[in-house]
Coordinates of C-alpha atoms in Angstrom, one line a residue:
X1 CA 208.7 -99.4 2.1
X2 CA 209.9 -96.4 0.4
X3 CA 208.1 -95.1 -2.7
X4 CA 211.2 -93.1 -4.6
X5 CA 211.0 -90.0 -7.5
X6 CA 213.4 -88.3 -9.2
X7 CA 214.3 -85.2 -11.5
X8 CA 217.5 -85.0 -12.9
X9 CA 216.4 -80.7 -13.3
X10 CA 215.4 -80.4 -9.7
X11 CA 217.6 -82.6 -7.9
X12 CA 214.6 -84.0 -5.5
X13 CA 213.9 -86.8 -4.2
X14 CA 209.9 -88.5 -2.7
X15 CA 209.7 -90.9 -0.8
X16 CA 207.0 -92.7 1.4
X17 CA 208.1 -94.2 4.9
X18 CA 205.7 -95.6 7.6
X19 CA 202.7 -93.3 6.2
X20 CA 204.7 -89.8 6.2
X21 CA 206.3 -88.3 3.1
X22 CA 209.7 -86.7 3.0
X23 CA 210.5 -84.8 0.4
X24 CA 214.7 -84.0 0.1
X25 CA 215.8 -81.3 -2.3
X26 CA 219.4 -81.7 -2.7
X27 CA 222.5 -80.1 -5.0
X28 CA 220.5 -77.1 -5.5
X29 CA 222.7 -73.7 -6.3
X30 CA 220.4 -70.7 -4.3
X31 CA 221.2 -67.4 -5.6
X32 CA 224.6 -66.3 -5.7
X33 CA 226.3 -67.5 -2.7
X34 CA 224.5 -70.4 -0.9
X35 CA 224.7 -74.3 -2.5
X36 CA 221.7 -76.5 -0.8
X37 CA 223.9 -79.6 0.2
X38 CA 220.3 -81.5 1.7
X39 CA 217.1 -80.5 2.9
X40 CA 215.0 -82.1 4.3
X41 CA 210.8 -81.8 4.5
X42 CA 208.4 -83.7 6.6
X43 CA 204.9 -84.0 4.9
X44 CA 202.9 -85.4 7.5
X45 CA 199.5 -85.3 5.3
X46 CA 200.3 -88.1 2.5
X47 CA 196.9 -89.4 1.4
X48 CA 196.9 -93.3 1.3
X49 CA 196.6 -93.2 -2.4
X50 CA 199.6 -91.2 -3.5
X51 CA 199.3 -89.6 -6.7
X52 CA 203.1 -89.1 -8.5
X53 CA 201.6 -87.3 -11.9
X54 CA 202.5 -84.2 -10.8
X55 CA 205.5 -84.4 -9.7
X56 CA 207.3 -82.9 -6.7
X57 CA 205.4 -79.9 -8.3
X58 CA 202.6 -81.6 -6.7
X59 CA 203.8 -80.7 -3.0
X60 CA 204.9 -77.3 -3.3
X61 CA 201.8 -75.5 -1.6
X62 CA 201.6 -78.6 1.1
X63 CA 202.2 -77.7 4.7
X64 CA 205.4 -79.4 5.8
X65 CA 207.9 -79.2 8.7
X66 CA 212.0 -79.1 8.5
X67 CA 213.7 -81.8 9.0
X68 CA 217.1 -81.0 8.4
X69 CA 219.3 -79.1 6.1
X70 CA 222.6 -78.8 5.2
X71 CA 224.0 -75.4 3.2
X72 CA 227.5 -74.2 2.1
X73 CA 229.3 -71.1 0.6
X74 CA 232.4 -71.4 -0.8
X75 CA 234.8 -68.9 0.1
X76 CA 235.6 -66.6 -2.9
X77 CA 232.1 -66.5 -3.0
X78 CA 232.5 -64.8 0.2
X79 CA 235.0 -62.9 -0.8
X80 CA 233.4 -61.1 -4.0
X81 CA 230.4 -60.5 -2.1
X82 CA 232.3 -59.1 0.7
X83 CA 234.0 -56.9 -1.8
X84 CA 230.8 -55.6 -3.5
X85 CA 229.8 -54.5 0.0
X86 CA 232.6 -53.0 0.5
X87 CA 233.1 -50.3 -2.3
X88 CA 234.0 -46.7 -1.0
X89 CA 236.0 -48.5 2.1
X90 CA 239.2 -47.7 3.0
X91 CA 239.2 -51.7 2.9
X92 CA 241.1 -52.7 -0.2
X93 CA 241.9 -56.5 -1.8
X94 CA 240.1 -57.7 0.3
X95 CA 240.6 -62.1 0.6
X96 CA 238.0 -64.4 2.5
X97 CA 239.8 -67.8 3.3
X98 CA 237.7 -70.8 4.9
X99 CA 240.5 -72.4 6.4
X100 CA 241.5 -74.4 9.6
X101 CA 238.4 -73.4 11.2
X102 CA 237.8 -70.4 11.0
X103 CA 237.1 -67.3 7.7
X104 CA 240.5 -65.5 7.6
X105 CA 240.0 -62.2 5.9
X106 CA 243.1 -60.4 4.5
X107 CA 243.8 -57.7 2.7
X108 CA 245.3 -53.5 2.6
X109 CA 244.1 -50.6 4.9
X110 CA 244.5 -48.1 2.2
X111 CA 246.6 -45.1 2.8
X112 CA 250.1 -43.2 1.9
X113 CA 252.1 -45.8 2.6
X114 CA 248.8 -49.3 3.0
X115 CA 248.8 -51.5 5.6
X116 CA 247.9 -55.6 5.2
X117 CA 246.4 -56.9 7.6
X118 CA 244.6 -60.2 8.8
X119 CA 241.9 -61.1 10.5
X120 CA 239.9 -64.0 12.0
X121 CA 236.5 -65.5 12.7
X122 CA 235.4 -68.0 14.3
X123 CA 231.3 -69.2 13.2
X124 CA 230.0 -71.0 16.4
X125 CA 226.5 -73.0 16.7
X126 CA 225.0 -71.9 19.9
X127 CA 221.6 -70.7 21.6
X128 CA 220.4 -68.0 23.7
X129 CA 217.3 -68.2 25.6
X130 CA 215.8 -70.8 23.3
X131 CA 216.6 -68.8 19.9
X132 CA 218.7 -70.2 17.7
X133 CA 221.9 -68.4 17.3
X134 CA 224.8 -68.6 15.2
X135 CA 228.2 -66.1 16.6
X136 CA 230.3 -64.1 14.6
X137 CA 233.6 -63.3 16.3
X138 CA 236.6 -61.3 15.0
X139 CA 239.4 -63.4 17.7
X140 CA 242.4 -62.0 16.4
X141 CA 243.2 -58.3 14.3
X142 CA 246.2 -57.6 13.0
X143 CA 247.3 -54.3 11.2
X144 CA 251.1 -54.1 9.5
X145 CA 251.2 -51.0 9.5
X146 CA 249.6 -46.7 10.2
X147 CA 246.1 -47.4 9.6
X148 CA 243.6 -44.7 9.5
X149 CA 241.3 -47.2 11.8
X150 CA 241.9 -49.5 14.7
X151 CA 242.0 -53.1 15.1
X152 CA 238.5 -53.5 16.5
X153 CA 237.0 -50.9 14.3
X154 CA 239.2 -53.1 11.3
X155 CA 236.9 -56.3 12.6
X156 CA 233.7 -54.3 12.3
X157 CA 234.5 -53.1 8.8
X158 CA 235.5 -57.1 8.0
X159 CA 231.6 -58.5 9.9
X160 CA 229.9 -55.3 7.5
X161 CA 231.1 -56.9 4.6
X162 CA 230.0 -59.8 6.0
X163 CA 226.1 -58.4 6.2
X164 CA 226.1 -58.4 9.7
X165 CA 225.8 -54.2 10.5
X166 CA 223.0 -54.5 12.3
X167 CA 223.2 -57.9 14.6
X168 CA 226.6 -56.1 16.4
X169 CA 227.1 -57.6 20.3
X170 CA 230.0 -54.7 20.9
X171 CA 232.9 -54.1 18.1
X172 CA 233.7 -57.3 17.2
X173 CA 231.2 -60.1 17.1
X174 CA 227.7 -60.6 16.1
X175 CA 224.9 -62.6 16.4
X176 CA 222.4 -64.2 13.4
X177 CA 219.7 -66.7 13.0
X178 CA 220.8 -67.9 9.2
X179 CA 218.1 -70.1 9.0
X180 CA 215.0 -67.8 8.4
X181 CA 217.5 -66.2 5.9
X182 CA 218.4 -69.5 3.8
X183 CA 215.0 -70.7 3.7
X184 CA 213.4 -67.9 3.0
X185 CA 215.9 -67.6 -0.1
X186 CA 215.6 -71.0 -1.4
X187 CA 211.6 -70.9 -0.7
X188 CA 211.7 -67.9 -2.5
X189 CA 213.1 -69.0 -5.5
X190 CA 211.4 -72.8 -6.0
X191 CA 208.0 -71.1 -5.0
X192 CA 207.1 -73.4 -2.0
X193 CA 205.4 -72.4 1.2
X194 CA 207.8 -72.0 4.2
X195 CA 208.0 -75.4 6.4
X196 CA 207.6 -74.9 10.1
X197 CA 211.0 -74.7 11.8
X198 CA 210.1 -73.5 15.5
X199 CA 212.2 -77.0 16.8
X200 CA 215.4 -76.6 13.8
X201 CA 218.6 -75.7 15.6
X202 CA 222.1 -75.2 14.3
X203 CA 224.2 -78.4 14.9
X204 CA 227.2 -77.8 12.9
X205 CA 229.5 -74.9 11.6
X206 CA 232.4 -76.2 9.8
X207 CA 235.3 -73.5 7.8
X208 CA 237.7 -75.5 6.4
X209 CA 238.7 -76.8 2.4
X210 CA 237.8 -73.1 0.6
X211 CA 234.0 -73.6 2.2
X212 CA 232.0 -72.4 5.1
X213 CA 229.1 -75.2 6.0
X214 CA 226.0 -75.0 8.3
X215 CA 224.1 -77.5 9.3
X216 CA 220.5 -78.0 11.2
X217 CA 218.5 -80.2 12.4
X218 CA 215.4 -80.8 14.6
X219 CA 216.2 -81.0 18.5
X220 CA 215.4 -79.6 21.6
X221 CA 215.6 -76.2 22.8
X222 CA 218.7 -75.8 24.6
X223 CA 221.0 -72.7 25.9
X224 CA 224.2 -72.2 25.6
X225 CA 226.5 -69.5 26.8
X226 CA 230.7 -69.9 26.6
X227 CA 231.1 -73.0 28.7
X228 CA 228.3 -74.0 26.5
X229 CA 230.2 -73.7 23.5
X230 CA 233.9 -74.9 25.1
X231 CA 232.6 -78.5 25.2
X232 CA 231.1 -78.5 21.9
X233 CA 234.4 -77.1 20.2
X234 CA 237.8 -79.6 19.5
X235 CA 240.2 -78.1 21.6
X236 CA 242.9 -76.5 19.3
X237 CA 245.2 -73.4 20.0
X238 CA 242.9 -71.5 18.0
X239 CA 239.7 -72.4 19.3
X240 CA 241.0 -71.7 22.6
X241 CA 242.4 -68.8 21.7
X242 CA 238.5 -67.8 20.4
X243 CA 236.7 -69.2 23.2
X244 CA 239.2 -67.4 25.7
X245 CA 238.4 -64.4 23.6
X246 CA 234.5 -64.6 23.8
X247 CA 235.1 -65.4 27.2
X248 CA 236.6 -62.2 27.7
X249 CA 234.4 -59.9 25.5
X250 CA 231.0 -61.1 27.6
X251 CA 232.9 -60.3 30.8
X252 CA 233.7 -57.3 29.5
X253 CA 230.6 -56.2 27.3
X254 CA 230.0 -53.0 29.0
X255 CA 233.7 -51.9 27.9
X256 CA 233.6 -53.5 24.0
X257 CA 230.3 -51.2 24.1
X258 CA 232.4 -48.2 24.8
X259 CA 234.1 -49.0 22.1
X260 CA 231.6 -49.6 19.9
X261 CA 230.2 -46.0 20.4
X262 CA 233.8 -44.5 19.6
X263 CA 234.4 -44.2 23.6
X264 CA 237.9 -44.8 23.1
X265 CA 239.6 -42.5 26.2
X266 CA 237.0 -44.1 28.7
X267 CA 237.6 -48.2 27.6
X268 CA 240.9 -47.5 27.8
X269 CA 240.7 -45.9 31.5
X270 CA 238.9 -49.0 32.5
X271 CA 241.1 -51.9 30.9
X272 CA 244.1 -50.0 32.3
X273 CA 242.4 -50.8 35.8
X274 CA 241.6 -53.7 35.3
X275 CA 244.7 -55.0 34.0
X276 CA 246.3 -54.3 37.7
X277 CA 244.0 -56.1 39.0
X278 CA 244.9 -59.0 35.9
X279 CA 248.3 -58.0 34.5
X280 CA 249.4 -61.0 32.1
X281 CA 245.4 -61.7 30.8
X282 CA 246.1 -61.9 27.0
X283 CA 242.7 -60.5 26.2
X284 CA 243.1 -56.8 28.6
X285 CA 246.8 -56.5 27.1
X286 CA 246.0 -57.2 23.4
X287 CA 242.9 -54.6 23.4
X288 CA 245.1 -52.3 25.2
X289 CA 248.1 -52.4 22.8
X290 CA 245.2 -52.1 20.0
X291 CA 244.0 -49.2 21.5
X292 CA 246.9 -47.4 22.6
X293 CA 248.6 -47.0 18.9
X294 CA 245.3 -45.2 17.2
X295 CA 245.5 -42.5 19.7
X296 CA 246.9 -39.4 18.7
X297 CA 250.0 -37.7 19.9
X298 CA 252.5 -39.7 23.1
X299 CA 252.5 -43.0 21.8
X300 CA 254.8 -43.8 25.0
X301 CA 252.1 -46.1 26.6
X302 CA 251.8 -48.7 23.9
X303 CA 255.4 -48.5 23.7
X304 CA 255.9 -49.3 27.7
X305 CA 253.0 -51.9 27.3
X306 CA 254.7 -53.4 24.2
X307 CA 258.2 -54.0 25.6
X308 CA 256.9 -55.1 29.2
X309 CA 254.6 -57.8 27.2
X310 CA 257.7 -58.7 24.6
X311 CA 260.3 -59.1 27.7
X312 CA 258.1 -61.9 29.0
X313 CA 256.4 -63.4 26.0
X314 CA 259.1 -62.9 23.1
X315 CA 256.8 -63.7 20.4
X316 CA 254.0 -62.1 21.2
X317 CA 252.3 -61.6 17.9
X318 CA 250.0 -58.8 19.5
X319 CA 252.9 -56.4 21.1
X320 CA 255.1 -57.0 18.0
X321 CA 252.6 -55.3 15.8
X322 CA 251.9 -52.4 18.0
X323 CA 255.5 -51.9 18.1
X324 CA 256.0 -51.8 14.8
X325 CA 252.8 -49.5 13.9
X326 CA 254.6 -47.2 16.2
X327 CA 257.7 -47.2 14.5
X328 CA 255.4 -46.5 11.2
X329 CA 253.7 -43.5 12.8
X330 CA 257.0 -42.1 14.1
X331 CA 258.3 -42.6 10.6
X332 CA 261.0 -45.4 11.7
X333 CA 260.5 -46.8 8.8
X334 CA 263.8 -49.1 9.1
X335 CA 262.4 -50.0 12.9
X336 CA 259.4 -51.2 12.0
X337 CA 260.7 -53.2 8.7
X338 CA 262.2 -55.4 11.0
X339 CA 259.9 -56.0 13.5
X340 CA 257.3 -56.8 10.8
X341 CA 259.7 -59.0 9.8
X342 CA 260.3 -61.3 13.0
X343 CA 256.5 -61.0 12.9
X344 CA 256.8 -62.7 9.6
X345 CA 259.4 -65.1 10.0
X346 CA 257.9 -66.8 13.6
X347 CA 254.2 -66.8 11.5
X348 CA 256.5 -68.7 9.2
X349 CA 257.3 -71.2 12.2
X350 CA 253.9 -71.9 13.1
X351 CA 253.1 -72.5 9.3
X352 CA 250.4 -69.5 9.4
X353 CA 251.4 -68.6 6.0
X354 CA 248.8 -65.6 5.2
X355 CA 250.0 -63.8 8.5
X356 CA 253.9 -64.6 7.5
X357 CA 252.6 -63.0 3.8
X358 CA 251.1 -60.4 5.0
X359 CA 254.1 -58.9 7.2
X360 CA 256.6 -59.6 4.5
X361 CA 254.0 -57.4 2.2
X362 CA 254.4 -55.0 5.4
X363 CA 257.6 -55.1 5.1
X364 CA 258.0 -54.1 1.9
X365 CA 255.6 -51.1 2.4
X366 CA 258.2 -49.6 4.7
X367 CA 261.5 -49.5 2.8
X368 CA 259.7 -49.7 -0.7
X369 CA 261.2 -45.6 -0.8
X370 CA 264.6 -46.9 1.1
X371 CA 265.9 -50.1 -0.6
X372 CA 263.6 -50.7 -3.8
X373 CA 265.5 -54.1 -4.4
X374 CA 264.8 -55.2 -0.7
X375 CA 261.4 -54.4 -1.1
X376 CA 261.1 -56.3 -4.2
X377 CA 262.7 -59.5 -2.5
X378 CA 260.2 -59.0 0.6
X379 CA 257.3 -59.1 -1.8
X380 CA 258.4 -61.8 -3.7
X381 CA 259.1 -64.1 -0.3
X382 CA 255.3 -63.1 0.6
X383 CA 254.5 -64.7 -3.1
X384 CA 255.9 -67.0 -2.5
X385 CA 254.0 -68.1 0.6
X386 CA 250.8 -67.2 -1.2
X387 CA 250.6 -66.5 -4.7
X388 CA 247.0 -65.0 -4.2
X389 CA 248.1 -61.4 -3.5
X390 CA 246.5 -58.3 -5.5
X391 CA 248.3 -56.0 -3.3
X392 CA 251.2 -57.4 -3.5
X393 CA 251.5 -58.3 -7.2
X394 CA 250.2 -54.9 -7.7
X395 CA 253.6 -53.3 -5.5
X396 CA 256.2 -55.5 -7.1
X397 CA 254.9 -55.0 -10.6
X398 CA 255.2 -50.4 -9.8
X399 CA 258.7 -51.4 -7.6
X400 CA 260.3 -53.5 -10.9
X401 CA 259.2 -50.8 -12.9
X402 CA 260.9 -48.0 -10.8
X403 CA 263.9 -50.2 -10.7
X404 CA 264.1 -50.5 -14.6
X405 CA 263.2 -54.5 -14.9
X406 CA 260.1 -53.7 -17.1
X407 CA 260.4 -57.3 -18.3
X408 CA 260.0 -58.4 -14.6
X409 CA 257.4 -55.6 -14.2
X410 CA 255.1 -57.0 -17.1
X411 CA 255.3 -60.1 -15.6
X412 CA 253.9 -59.3 -12.7
X413 CA 251.1 -57.1 -13.3
X414 CA 250.0 -59.9 -16.6
X415 CA 249.9 -62.4 -13.2
X416 CA 248.0 -59.8 -11.2
X417 CA 244.8 -59.5 -14.2
X418 CA 245.1 -63.5 -14.4
X419 CA 244.4 -64.0 -10.5
X420 CA 242.1 -60.7 -10.4
X421 CA 240.2 -62.6 -13.7
X422 CA 240.9 -59.8 -15.9
X423 CA 241.8 -62.2 -18.7
X424 CA 241.7 -59.8 -21.2
X425 CA 244.4 -57.7 -19.8
X426 CA 246.5 -60.3 -19.2
X427 CA 247.1 -61.5 -22.5
X428 CA 247.6 -57.6 -23.6
X429 CA 250.3 -57.6 -20.8
X430 CA 251.9 -60.8 -21.8
X431 CA 252.2 -59.6 -25.8
X432 CA 253.5 -56.3 -24.7
X433 CA 256.3 -58.7 -22.7
X434 CA 256.8 -60.4 -26.0
X435 CA 257.5 -57.8 -27.9
X436 CA 260.3 -56.7 -25.9
X437 CA 261.7 -60.4 -25.9
X438 CA 264.0 -61.7 -28.5
X439 CA 265.4 -65.1 -26.9
X440 CA 263.9 -67.7 -29.2
X441 CA 263.4 -70.0 -26.4
X442 CA 261.5 -67.2 -24.2
X443 CA 259.3 -66.6 -27.0
X444 CA 258.2 -70.0 -27.5
X445 CA 257.0 -70.7 -24.0
X446 CA 255.7 -67.2 -23.7
X447 CA 253.4 -67.5 -27.2
X448 CA 252.7 -71.2 -25.8
X449 CA 251.6 -69.4 -22.0
X450 CA 249.5 -66.9 -24.6
X451 CA 247.6 -69.8 -26.2
X452 CA 246.6 -71.6 -22.9
X453 CA 245.6 -68.3 -21.2
X454 CA 243.3 -67.5 -24.5
X455 CA 242.2 -71.1 -24.8
X456 CA 241.6 -72.2 -21.4
X457 CA 240.6 -68.5 -19.4
X458 CA 239.7 -66.1 -21.9
X459 CA 237.5 -68.3 -23.9
X460 CA 239.0 -66.8 -27.4
X461 CA 239.6 -69.4 -29.6
X462 CA 241.0 -67.5 -32.5
X463 CA 243.6 -66.0 -30.8
X464 CA 244.5 -69.3 -29.3
X465 CA 244.4 -70.6 -32.7
X466 CA 247.0 -67.7 -33.8
X467 CA 249.1 -67.6 -30.8
X468 CA 249.5 -72.3 -31.3
X469 CA 250.7 -71.4 -35.0
X470 CA 253.2 -69.0 -34.2
X471 CA 254.4 -71.0 -31.9
X472 CA 255.2 -73.4 -34.5
X473 CA 256.7 -70.9 -36.3
X474 CA 259.3 -70.2 -34.2
X475 CA 259.4 -74.7 -33.5
X476 CA 257.6 -76.6 -35.4
X477 CA 257.3 -79.9 -33.3
X478 CA 256.7 -78.3 -30.2
X479 CA 254.6 -80.5 -28.3
X480 CA 253.0 -77.9 -26.2
X481 CA 251.9 -76.2 -29.1
X482 CA 250.8 -79.2 -31.2
X483 CA 248.3 -80.3 -28.4
X484 CA 247.2 -76.6 -28.2
X485 CA 246.4 -76.0 -31.5
X486 CA 244.7 -79.2 -31.7
X487 CA 242.3 -78.5 -28.8
X488 CA 241.5 -75.1 -30.0
X489 CA 240.9 -76.0 -33.3
X490 CA 238.7 -79.0 -31.4
X491 CA 236.7 -76.4 -30.1
X492 CA 236.1 -74.0 -33.0
X493 CA 234.8 -77.0 -35.1
X494 CA 238.0 -76.8 -37.7
X495 CA 238.8 -80.5 -37.5

């Protein structure tokens, strides 16, 4: 038998099952990042005569036990928090996407020629010595240009931006117990006593569809390492790469520690000796390429290693990226553009739109000074693959202005401002575009676009009404303008 009480405001339910109470919290936003999908608290002490008059508030300070919880965070919220943490960093325009089981970080490293990058992070639940652990590992880190930091250092910056700065295990991985932190935040906001949680373990972590989701439940403590992870993870090409990367980082933990300490030359020496023993080990090759290309002086080692790898595996993206970076560092920008173009083609064939778009942006950066028109084509190709690329939109607007195509430059600038949420600036830029336009049909389309932006995004009803009325002055029977004007007047209470 179950006795239930529900409150719309707090999204709680209270049940009595076989003499035990169970309090359930659902669909509750906590702080600026997480939403509680479900949290079940067991109440071991429930009086025989259950007094419901106090509602769920009656159980706020009662001893309880965490049975199950599920929380999630949308990737745009994760990205916003990461950008705030990176203020003043060399990383700019950072975006975080939860897709295909990974968190994907993309953006640019600032410099004379900004270097686009892509990092892939895998989040996996594990237990070490009976302790709850969430493993966060950057298993791919690629730079498409000459940057001020190495790929492992880039991975470390991304982990710091995610709040994992004090929890590193090597330069590109970290572990954290998210259960306590999430519970502290939930209970602090609700004023609840912390539940007992020693037997709670993470049982599922997913990153897909724009959402990172964490599920925990009571279960017996266990011990999980790389093999345990391998048994628990669905086998895909990316998961296999993650596992191989994690096992290698575990095996070479002392050498990875040298990288974290900045002892790059010692780390290179160790990895070169290991490569003599294991000449085709992908992790060793990728890590050596990443370290060699950031060394000052002669890039011959990186070039030789990259070409040797490409002779055996022509589509190896790590080797191609290293070769492109070497060309860029030597100011051989046409050769660098050609290499990054190959990277984009390979990534596009594999269905990786993010990596392909970033590589196209790198092509544009390499040839912008010599061939602005070609750079514009590369950026437009990148934006076809992925529309939300603020750096590409900014570069496109700049190049179009340099080539005298002011209308295209203003369109790109307005698109950039809209995608970064600066709707007032987007409206002003489109107004400038409108003032330059003489074609009645184009003016009508621009006025309707301005009206929609003011109505749906900027929330400026007076401006929306003005734009739609101006559109109707151009075409009195335009359906879009009539519908927009009616909607704006209704929201403004003028109907």
